[in-house]
XYZ file of N, CA and C in Angstrom:
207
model
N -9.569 132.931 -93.477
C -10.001 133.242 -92.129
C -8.900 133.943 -91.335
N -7.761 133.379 -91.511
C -5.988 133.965 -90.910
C -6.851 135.805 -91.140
N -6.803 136.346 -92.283
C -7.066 137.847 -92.214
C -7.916 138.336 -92.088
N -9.336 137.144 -91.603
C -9.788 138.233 -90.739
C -9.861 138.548 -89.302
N -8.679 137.244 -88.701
C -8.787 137.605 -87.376
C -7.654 138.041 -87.090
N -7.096 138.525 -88.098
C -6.145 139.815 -87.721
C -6.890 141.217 -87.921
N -7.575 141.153 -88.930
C -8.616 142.179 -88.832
C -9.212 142.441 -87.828
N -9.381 141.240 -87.284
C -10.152 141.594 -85.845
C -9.273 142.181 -84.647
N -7.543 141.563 -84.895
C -7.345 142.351 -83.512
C -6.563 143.632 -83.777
N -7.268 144.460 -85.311
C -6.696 145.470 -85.652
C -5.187 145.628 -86.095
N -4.830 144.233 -86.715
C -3.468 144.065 -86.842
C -2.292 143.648 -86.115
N -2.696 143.998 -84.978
C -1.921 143.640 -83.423
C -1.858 142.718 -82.887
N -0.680 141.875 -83.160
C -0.179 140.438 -83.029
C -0.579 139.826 -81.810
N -0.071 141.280 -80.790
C -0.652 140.614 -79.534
C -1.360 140.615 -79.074
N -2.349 141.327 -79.682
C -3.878 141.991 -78.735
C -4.755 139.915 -78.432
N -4.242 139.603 -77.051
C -4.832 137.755 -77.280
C -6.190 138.197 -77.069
N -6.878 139.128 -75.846
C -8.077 139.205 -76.073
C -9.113 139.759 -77.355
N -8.173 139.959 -78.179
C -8.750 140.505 -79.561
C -9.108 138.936 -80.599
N -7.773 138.438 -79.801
C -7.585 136.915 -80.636
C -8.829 135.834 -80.554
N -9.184 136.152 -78.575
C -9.778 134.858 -77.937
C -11.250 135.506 -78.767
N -11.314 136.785 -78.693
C -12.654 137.129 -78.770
C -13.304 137.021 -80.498
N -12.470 136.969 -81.747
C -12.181 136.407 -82.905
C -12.768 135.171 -83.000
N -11.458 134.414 -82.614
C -11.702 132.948 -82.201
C -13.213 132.149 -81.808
N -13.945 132.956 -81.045
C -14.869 132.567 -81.028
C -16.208 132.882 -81.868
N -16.057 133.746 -82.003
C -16.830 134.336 -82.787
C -16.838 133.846 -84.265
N -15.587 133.225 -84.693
C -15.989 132.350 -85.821
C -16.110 131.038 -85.674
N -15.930 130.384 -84.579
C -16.459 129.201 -84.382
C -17.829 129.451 -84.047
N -18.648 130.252 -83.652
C -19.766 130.233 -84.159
C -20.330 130.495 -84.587
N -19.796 131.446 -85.934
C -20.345 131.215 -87.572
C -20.066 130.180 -88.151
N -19.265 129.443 -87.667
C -19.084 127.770 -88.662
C -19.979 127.156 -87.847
N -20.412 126.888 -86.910
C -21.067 125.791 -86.162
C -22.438 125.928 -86.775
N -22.840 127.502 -86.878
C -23.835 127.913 -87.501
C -24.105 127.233 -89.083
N -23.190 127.497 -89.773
C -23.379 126.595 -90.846
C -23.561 125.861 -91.583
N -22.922 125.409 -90.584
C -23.092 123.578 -90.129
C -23.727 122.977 -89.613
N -24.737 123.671 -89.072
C -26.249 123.488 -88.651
C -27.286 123.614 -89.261
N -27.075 124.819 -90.588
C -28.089 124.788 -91.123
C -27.886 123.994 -92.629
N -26.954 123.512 -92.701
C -26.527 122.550 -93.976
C -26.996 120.826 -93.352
N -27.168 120.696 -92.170
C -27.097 119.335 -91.527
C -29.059 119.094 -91.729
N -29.358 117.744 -91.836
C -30.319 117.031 -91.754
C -30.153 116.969 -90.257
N -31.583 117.070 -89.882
C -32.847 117.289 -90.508
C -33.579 118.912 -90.664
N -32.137 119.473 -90.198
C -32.231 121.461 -89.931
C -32.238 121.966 -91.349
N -31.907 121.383 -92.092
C -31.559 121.882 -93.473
C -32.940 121.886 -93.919
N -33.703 120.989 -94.058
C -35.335 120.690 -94.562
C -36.037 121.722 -93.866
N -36.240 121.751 -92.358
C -37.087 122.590 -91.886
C -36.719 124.014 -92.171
N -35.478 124.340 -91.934
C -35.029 126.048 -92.558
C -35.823 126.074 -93.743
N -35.514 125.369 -94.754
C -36.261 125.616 -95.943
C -37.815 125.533 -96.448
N -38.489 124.615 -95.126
C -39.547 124.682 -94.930
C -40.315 125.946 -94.290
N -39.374 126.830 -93.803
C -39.830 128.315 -93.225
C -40.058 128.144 -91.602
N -39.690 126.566 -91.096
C -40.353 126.422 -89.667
C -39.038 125.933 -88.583
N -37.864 126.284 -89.118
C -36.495 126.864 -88.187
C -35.821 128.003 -89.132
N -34.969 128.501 -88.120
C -34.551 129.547 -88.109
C -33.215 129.691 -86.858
N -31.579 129.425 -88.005
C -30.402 129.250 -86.769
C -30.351 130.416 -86.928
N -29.571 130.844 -85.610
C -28.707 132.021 -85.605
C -27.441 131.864 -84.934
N -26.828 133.053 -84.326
C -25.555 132.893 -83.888
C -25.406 133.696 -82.898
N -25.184 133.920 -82.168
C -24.214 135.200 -80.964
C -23.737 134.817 -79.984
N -22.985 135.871 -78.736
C -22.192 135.813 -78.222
C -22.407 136.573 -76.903
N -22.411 135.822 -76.117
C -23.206 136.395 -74.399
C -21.829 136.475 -73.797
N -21.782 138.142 -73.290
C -20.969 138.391 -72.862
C -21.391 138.379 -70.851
N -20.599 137.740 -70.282
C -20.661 137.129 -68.884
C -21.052 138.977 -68.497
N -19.812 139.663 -68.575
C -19.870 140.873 -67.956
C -20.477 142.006 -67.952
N -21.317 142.443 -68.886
C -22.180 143.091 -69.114
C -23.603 142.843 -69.881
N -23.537 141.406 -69.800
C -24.996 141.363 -70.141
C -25.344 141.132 -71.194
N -24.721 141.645 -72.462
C -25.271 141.844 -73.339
C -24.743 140.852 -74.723
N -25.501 140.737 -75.532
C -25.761 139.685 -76.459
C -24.980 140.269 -77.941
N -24.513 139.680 -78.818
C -23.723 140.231 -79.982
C -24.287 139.519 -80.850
N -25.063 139.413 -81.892
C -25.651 138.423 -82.860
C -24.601 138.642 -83.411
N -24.033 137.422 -84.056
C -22.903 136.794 -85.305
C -23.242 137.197 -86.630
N -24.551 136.162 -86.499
C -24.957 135.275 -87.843
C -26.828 135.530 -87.793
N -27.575 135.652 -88.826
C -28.810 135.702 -88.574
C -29.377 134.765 -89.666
């Protein structure tokens, strides 16, 4: 995970908003995961009658970033 959230801030040690914005973004692909591996979400996903996803609501413009589908 370390390389890809250097990947994410393009290599640049300091870029923190590259970091914070990383950072979150894989905590909620794991949470995601971990939701759909967990009872009683795990049965119904596979039953065809849930469906997790993931993204990221940005305060300032509005707009939505799906993660994970």
């Amino acid at each position: 995970k370390a390389k890809e959230v250097r990947k994410g801030r393009r290599g640049n040690p300091d870029d923190k908003g590259a970091l914070e914005q990383e950072s979150i973004d894989q905590h909620v692909i794991l949470e995601v995961h971990q939701l759909r591996a967990s009872h009683p979400f795990k049965e119904m996903i596979e039953r065809g009658k849930l469906k997790i996803v993931g993204g990221r609501y940005d305060l300032d413009t509005g707009r939505i970033t799906m993660l994970i589908e």
